[in-house]
Coordinates of C-alpha atoms in Angstrom, one line a residue:
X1 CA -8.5 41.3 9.1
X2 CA -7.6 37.6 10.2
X3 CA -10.4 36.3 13.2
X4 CA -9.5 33.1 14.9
X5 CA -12.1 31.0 13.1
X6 CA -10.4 31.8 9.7
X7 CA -7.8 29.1 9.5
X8 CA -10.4 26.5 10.7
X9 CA -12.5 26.7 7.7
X10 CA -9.8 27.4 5.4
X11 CA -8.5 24.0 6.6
X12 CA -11.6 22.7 4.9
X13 CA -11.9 24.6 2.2
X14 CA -8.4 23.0 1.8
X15 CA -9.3 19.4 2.4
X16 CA -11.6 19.8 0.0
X17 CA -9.8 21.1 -2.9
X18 CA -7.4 18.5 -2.3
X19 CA -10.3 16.1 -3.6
X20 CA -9.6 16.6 -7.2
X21 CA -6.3 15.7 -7.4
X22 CA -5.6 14.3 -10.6
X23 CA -8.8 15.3 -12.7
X24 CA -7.8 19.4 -12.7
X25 CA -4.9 19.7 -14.4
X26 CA -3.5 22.5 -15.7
X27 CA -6.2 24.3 -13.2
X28 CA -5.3 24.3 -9.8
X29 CA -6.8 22.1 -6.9
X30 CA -9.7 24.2 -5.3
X31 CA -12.4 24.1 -2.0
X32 CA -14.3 26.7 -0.9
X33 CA -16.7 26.7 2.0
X34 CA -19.1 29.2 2.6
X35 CA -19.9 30.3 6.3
X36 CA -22.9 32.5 7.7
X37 CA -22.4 33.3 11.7
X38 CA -20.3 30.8 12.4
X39 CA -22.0 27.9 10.6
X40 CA -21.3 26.1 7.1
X41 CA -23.8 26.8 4.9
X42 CA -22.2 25.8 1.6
X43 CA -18.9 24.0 0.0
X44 CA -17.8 22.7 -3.1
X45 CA -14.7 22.2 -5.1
X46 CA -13.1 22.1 -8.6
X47 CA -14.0 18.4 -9.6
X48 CA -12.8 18.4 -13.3
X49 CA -11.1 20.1 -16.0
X50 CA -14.0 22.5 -18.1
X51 CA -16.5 21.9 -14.9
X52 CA -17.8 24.6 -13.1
X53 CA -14.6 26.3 -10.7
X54 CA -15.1 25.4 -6.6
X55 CA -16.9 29.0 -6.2
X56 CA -19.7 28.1 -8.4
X57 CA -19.9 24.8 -6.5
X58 CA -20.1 26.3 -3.2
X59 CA -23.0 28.8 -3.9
X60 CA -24.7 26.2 -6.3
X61 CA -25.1 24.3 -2.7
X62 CA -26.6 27.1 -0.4
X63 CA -30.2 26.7 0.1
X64 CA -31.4 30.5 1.2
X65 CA -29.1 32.4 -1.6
X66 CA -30.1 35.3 0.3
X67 CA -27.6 34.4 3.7
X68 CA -25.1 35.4 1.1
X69 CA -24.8 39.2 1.6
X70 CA -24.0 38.0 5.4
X71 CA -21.8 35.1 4.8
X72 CA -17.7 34.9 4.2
X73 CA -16.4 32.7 1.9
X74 CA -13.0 30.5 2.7
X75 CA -11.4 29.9 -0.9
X76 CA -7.7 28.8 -0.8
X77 CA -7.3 30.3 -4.0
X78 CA -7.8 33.8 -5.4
X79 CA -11.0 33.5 -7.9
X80 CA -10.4 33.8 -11.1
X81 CA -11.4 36.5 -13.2
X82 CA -11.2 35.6 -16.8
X83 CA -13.6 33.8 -19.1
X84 CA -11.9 30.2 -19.7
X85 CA -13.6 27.4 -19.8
X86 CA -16.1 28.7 -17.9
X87 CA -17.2 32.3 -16.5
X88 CA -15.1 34.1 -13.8
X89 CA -15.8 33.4 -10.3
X90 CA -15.2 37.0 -8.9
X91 CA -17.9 38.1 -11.1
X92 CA -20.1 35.7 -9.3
X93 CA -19.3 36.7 -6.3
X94 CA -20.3 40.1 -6.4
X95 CA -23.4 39.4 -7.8
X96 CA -24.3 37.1 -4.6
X97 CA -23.2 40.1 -3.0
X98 CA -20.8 37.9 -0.7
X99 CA -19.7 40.3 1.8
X100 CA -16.1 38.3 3.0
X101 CA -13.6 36.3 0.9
X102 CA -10.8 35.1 2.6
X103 CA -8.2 33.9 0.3
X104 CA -4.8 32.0 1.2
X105 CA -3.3 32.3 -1.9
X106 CA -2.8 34.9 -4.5
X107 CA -3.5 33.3 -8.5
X108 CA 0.1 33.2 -9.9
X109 CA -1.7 33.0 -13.8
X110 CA -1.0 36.0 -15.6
X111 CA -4.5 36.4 -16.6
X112 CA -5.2 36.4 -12.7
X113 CA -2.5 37.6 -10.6
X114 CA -4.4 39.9 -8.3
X115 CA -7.1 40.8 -10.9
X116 CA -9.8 39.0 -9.3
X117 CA -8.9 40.3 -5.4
X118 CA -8.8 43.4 -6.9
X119 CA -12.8 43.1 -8.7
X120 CA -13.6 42.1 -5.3
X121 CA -12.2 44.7 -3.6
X122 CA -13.8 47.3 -5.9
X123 CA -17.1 45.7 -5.6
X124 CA -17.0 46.8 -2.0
X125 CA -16.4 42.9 -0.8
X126 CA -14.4 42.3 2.6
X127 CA -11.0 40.4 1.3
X128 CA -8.5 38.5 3.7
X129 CA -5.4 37.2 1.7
X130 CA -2.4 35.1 3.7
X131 CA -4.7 32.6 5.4
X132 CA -2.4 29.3 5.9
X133 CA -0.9 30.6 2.8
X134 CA 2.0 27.6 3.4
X135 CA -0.4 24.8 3.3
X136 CA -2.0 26.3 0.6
X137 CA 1.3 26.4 -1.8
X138 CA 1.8 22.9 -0.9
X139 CA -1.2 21.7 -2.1
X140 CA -0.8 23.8 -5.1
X141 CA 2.9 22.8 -5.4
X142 CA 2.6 21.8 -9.2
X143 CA 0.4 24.8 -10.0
X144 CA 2.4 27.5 -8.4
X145 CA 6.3 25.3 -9.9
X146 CA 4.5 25.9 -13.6
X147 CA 3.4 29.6 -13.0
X148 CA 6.6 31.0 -11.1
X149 CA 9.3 28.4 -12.6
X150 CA 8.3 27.8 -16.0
X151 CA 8.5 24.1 -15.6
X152 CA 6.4 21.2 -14.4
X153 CA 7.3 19.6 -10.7
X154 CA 9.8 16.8 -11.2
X155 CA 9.2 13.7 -8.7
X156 CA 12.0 11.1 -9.1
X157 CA 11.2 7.7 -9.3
X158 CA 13.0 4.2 -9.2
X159 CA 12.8 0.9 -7.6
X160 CA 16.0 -0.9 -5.9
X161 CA 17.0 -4.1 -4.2
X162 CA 17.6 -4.2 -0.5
X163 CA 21.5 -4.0 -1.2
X164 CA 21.3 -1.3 -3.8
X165 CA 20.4 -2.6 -6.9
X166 CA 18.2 -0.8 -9.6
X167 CA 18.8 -2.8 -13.2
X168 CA 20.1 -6.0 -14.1
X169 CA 23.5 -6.8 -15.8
X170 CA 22.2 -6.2 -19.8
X171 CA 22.9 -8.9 -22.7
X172 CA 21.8 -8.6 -26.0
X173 CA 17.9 -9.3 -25.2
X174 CA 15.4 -7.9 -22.8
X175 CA 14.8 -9.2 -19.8
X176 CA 11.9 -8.9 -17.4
X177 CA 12.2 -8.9 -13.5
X178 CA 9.9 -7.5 -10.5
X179 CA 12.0 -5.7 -7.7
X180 CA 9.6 -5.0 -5.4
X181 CA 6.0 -6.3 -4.5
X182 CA 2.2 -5.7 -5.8
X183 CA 1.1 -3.4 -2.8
X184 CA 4.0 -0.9 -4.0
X185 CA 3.3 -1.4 -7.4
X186 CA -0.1 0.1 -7.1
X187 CA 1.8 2.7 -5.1
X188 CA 3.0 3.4 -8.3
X189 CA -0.3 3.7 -10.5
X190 CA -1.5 5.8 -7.7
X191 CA 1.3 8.1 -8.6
X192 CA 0.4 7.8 -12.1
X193 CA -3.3 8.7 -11.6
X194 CA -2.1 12.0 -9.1
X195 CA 0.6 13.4 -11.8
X196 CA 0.0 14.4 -15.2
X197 CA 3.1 12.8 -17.0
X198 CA 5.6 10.4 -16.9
X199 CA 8.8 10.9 -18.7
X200 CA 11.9 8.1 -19.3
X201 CA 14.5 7.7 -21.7
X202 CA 15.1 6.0 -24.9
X203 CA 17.2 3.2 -24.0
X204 CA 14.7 2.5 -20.9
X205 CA 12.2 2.5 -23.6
X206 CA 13.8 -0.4 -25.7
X207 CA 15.0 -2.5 -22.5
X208 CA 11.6 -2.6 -20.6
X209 CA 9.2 -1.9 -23.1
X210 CA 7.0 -0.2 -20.6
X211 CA 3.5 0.6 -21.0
X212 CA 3.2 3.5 -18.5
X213 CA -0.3 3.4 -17.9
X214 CA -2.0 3.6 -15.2
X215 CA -4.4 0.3 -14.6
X216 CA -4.3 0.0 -11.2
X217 CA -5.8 3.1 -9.3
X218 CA -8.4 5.6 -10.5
X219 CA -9.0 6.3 -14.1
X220 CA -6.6 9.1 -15.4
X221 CA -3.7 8.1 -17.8
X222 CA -0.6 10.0 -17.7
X223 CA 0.8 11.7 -20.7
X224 CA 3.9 9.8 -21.8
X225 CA 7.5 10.9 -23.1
X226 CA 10.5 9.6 -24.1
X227 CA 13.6 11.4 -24.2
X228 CA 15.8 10.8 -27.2
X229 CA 18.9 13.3 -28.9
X230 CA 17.2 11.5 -32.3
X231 CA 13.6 13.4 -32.2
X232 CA 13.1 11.2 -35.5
X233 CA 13.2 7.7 -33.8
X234 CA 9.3 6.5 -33.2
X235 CA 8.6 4.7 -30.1
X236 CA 4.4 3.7 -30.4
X237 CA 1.9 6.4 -31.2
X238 CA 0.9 7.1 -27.2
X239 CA 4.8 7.8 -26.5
X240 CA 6.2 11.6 -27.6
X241 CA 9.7 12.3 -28.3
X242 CA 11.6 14.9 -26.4
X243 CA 15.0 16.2 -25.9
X244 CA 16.9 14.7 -23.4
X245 CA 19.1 17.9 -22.4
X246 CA 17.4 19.1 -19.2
X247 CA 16.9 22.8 -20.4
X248 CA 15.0 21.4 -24.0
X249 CA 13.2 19.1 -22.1
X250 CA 11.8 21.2 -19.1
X251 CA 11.0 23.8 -22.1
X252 CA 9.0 21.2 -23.7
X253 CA 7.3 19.9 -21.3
X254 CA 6.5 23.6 -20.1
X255 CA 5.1 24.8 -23.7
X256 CA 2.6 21.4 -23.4
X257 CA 1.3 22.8 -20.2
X258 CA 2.5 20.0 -18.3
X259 CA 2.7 20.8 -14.6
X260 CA 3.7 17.5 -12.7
X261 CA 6.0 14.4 -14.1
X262 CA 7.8 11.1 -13.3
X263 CA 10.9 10.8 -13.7
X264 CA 10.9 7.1 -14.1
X265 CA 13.9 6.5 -16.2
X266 CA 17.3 4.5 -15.6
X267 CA 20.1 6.0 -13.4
X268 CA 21.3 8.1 -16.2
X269 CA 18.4 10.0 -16.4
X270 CA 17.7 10.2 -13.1
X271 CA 21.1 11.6 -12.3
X272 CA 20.8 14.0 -15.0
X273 CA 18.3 15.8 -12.4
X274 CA 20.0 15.2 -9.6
X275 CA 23.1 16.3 -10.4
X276 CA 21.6 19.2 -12.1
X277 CA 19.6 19.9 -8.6
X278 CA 16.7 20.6 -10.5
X279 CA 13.5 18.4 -9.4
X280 CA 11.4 18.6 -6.4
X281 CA 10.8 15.1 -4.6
X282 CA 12.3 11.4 -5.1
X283 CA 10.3 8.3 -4.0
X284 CA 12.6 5.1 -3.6
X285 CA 10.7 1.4 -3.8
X286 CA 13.1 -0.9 -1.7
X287 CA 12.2 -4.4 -2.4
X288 CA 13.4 -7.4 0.3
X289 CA 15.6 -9.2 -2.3
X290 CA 19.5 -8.8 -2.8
X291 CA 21.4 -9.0 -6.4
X292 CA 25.2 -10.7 -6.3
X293 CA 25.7 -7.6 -9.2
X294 CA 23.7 -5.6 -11.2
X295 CA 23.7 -2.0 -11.8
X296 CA 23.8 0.3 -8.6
X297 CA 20.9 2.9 -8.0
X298 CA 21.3 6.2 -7.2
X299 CA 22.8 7.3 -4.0
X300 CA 20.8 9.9 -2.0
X301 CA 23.3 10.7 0.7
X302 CA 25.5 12.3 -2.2
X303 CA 22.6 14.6 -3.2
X304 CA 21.1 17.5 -1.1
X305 CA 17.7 16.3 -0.1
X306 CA 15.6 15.3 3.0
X307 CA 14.1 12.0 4.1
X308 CA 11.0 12.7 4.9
X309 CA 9.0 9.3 5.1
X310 CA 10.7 5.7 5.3
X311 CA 7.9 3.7 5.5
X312 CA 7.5 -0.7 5.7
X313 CA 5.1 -1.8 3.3
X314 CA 4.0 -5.7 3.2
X315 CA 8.3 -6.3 3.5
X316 CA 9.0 -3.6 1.0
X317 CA 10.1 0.0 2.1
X318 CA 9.0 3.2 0.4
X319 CA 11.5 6.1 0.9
X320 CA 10.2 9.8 0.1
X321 CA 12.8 12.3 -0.1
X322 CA 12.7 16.4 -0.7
X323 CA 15.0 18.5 -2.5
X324 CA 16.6 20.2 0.6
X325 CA 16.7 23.8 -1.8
X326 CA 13.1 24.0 -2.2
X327 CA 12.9 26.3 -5.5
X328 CA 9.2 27.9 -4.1
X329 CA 10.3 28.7 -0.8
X330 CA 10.9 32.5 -1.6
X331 CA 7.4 33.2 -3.0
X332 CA 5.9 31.7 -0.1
X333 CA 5.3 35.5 1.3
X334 CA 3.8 36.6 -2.3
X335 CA 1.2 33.8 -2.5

């Protein structure tokens, strides 16, 4: 049964979960916060991939163990119960003797997917499911696409001139250019550091000659893939050669366990997902300079989406849109 303080300290044990962004993946993002008459008395969260889970966290950090068998614990995702990496966290659980769990999502993994509420539950423990079960999905919007969809969360990327521009007029040799300014280009390593891959496609690949690392913000590098109808072509050892049909590629990406990429290729590319309707969010860097000509960007008015930040940055604007079909919205109820 929900009590009024529930959603309070699942709020945390959200906030905190949100704290390893970028160092979990393929695990989910995780808090939990443990609570004994109405006062914390333990939290933690899932820091890195192989580390002890947020659960393991959150007891290792209660000084009297024995407030346990009179505390709740606020988790925003169902503990696991398999061995992985490391030992499950139901199992844990009942041996504290935890008497509440209150959960706000249900484990979409196969090798969870109500197995752990239900260990709980036959242990005799106390177990609320549902709580802010929206926010929850959202933060776990990469873990839940790759469970229920079978594909990783596509985020469209691109940079374009104030009147529209996203690529120069192309002659025989490369040529090098800067659209928009430094404070959104670290915008754009932050993205790299939050997502697990970035993907672009072959001719993309020989115009720009992109590193796609990320050297400006934090320290994780992005897995990254170029997509090519020649799987034999070899771009440098750190790039990986994909299909560039949608279906192939999604498949792909899906059997490497990728949950999250960047769709940072040039307009063909990125209108091969938007005209397909398949991907999740698009972030637009506007830069303050115009082009007399050059090659036009994509046009979000003629795709179904949402504006849902349009921001000034330093004379630059950043534009965030959503897919207005969200693909999770029907399991919103089931998580």
């Amino acid at each position: 049964m929900i009590n009024s303080d529930d959603s309070i300290y699942m709020q945390r044990a959200i906030q905190l979960a949100a704290l390893g962004i970028g160092n979990v993946q393929p695990n989910p993002m995780v808090g939990a916060v443990i609570v004994h008459h109405n006062k914390i008395i333990g939290e933690g969260w899932h820091k890195k991939y192989g580390e002890p889970h947020a659960e393991v966290n959150a007891i290792k950090s209660v000084k009297d163990l024995s407030l346990l068998s009179e505390s709740t614990m606020y988790v925003n995702l169902e503990p696991c119960s398999h061995y992985g990496k490391t030992p499950p966290c139901s199992e844990l659980i009942c041996k504290h003797g935890i008497s509440r769990v209150v959960i706000a999502n249900k484990d979409p993994n196969e090798k969870v997917n109500g197995k752990g509420i239900q260990q709980l539950k036959e242990n005799g423990t106390d177990v609320t499911t549902g709580v802010l079960a929206h926010e929850g999905m959202i933060l776990n919007k990469r873990f839940f696409t790759y469970h229920l969809l079978k594909r990783p969360y596509i985020i469209l990327k691109w940079a374009e001139t104030e009147n529209g521009y996203m690529d120069i007029k192309r002659d025989l040799s490369p040529q090098y250019y800067w659209i928009t300014n430094q404070e959104l280009t670290i915008f754009s390593h932050k993205l790299r550091n939050e997502e697990q891959a970035i993907l672009i496609g072959y001719n993309t690949y020989l115009n720009d000659q992109p590193k796609l690392t990320n050297r400006l913000y934090g320290t994780h590098q992005p897995y990254a893939f170029v997509t090519s109808n020649d799987i034999f072509k070899t771009p440098p050892t750190r790039f990986t050669v994909i299909p560039d049909r949608i279906p192939e590629l999604l498949h792909e990406l899906y059997i490497r366990k990728i949950q999250s990429v960047v769709i940072e290729g040039g307009k063909s590319t990125l209108l091969s997902f938007l005209n397909s309707g398949i991907w999740d969010e698009a972030i637009v860097f506007q830069g303050n300079q115009s082009w007399a000509d050059g090659l036009p960007s994509p046009d979000m008015n003629h795709f179904e989406s949402s504006l849902i930040s349009d921001k000034q940055v330093c004379g630059n604007r950043y534009k965030h849109y959503l897919n207005s079909k969200p693909f999770l919205e029907k399991y919103v109820s089931v998580l």
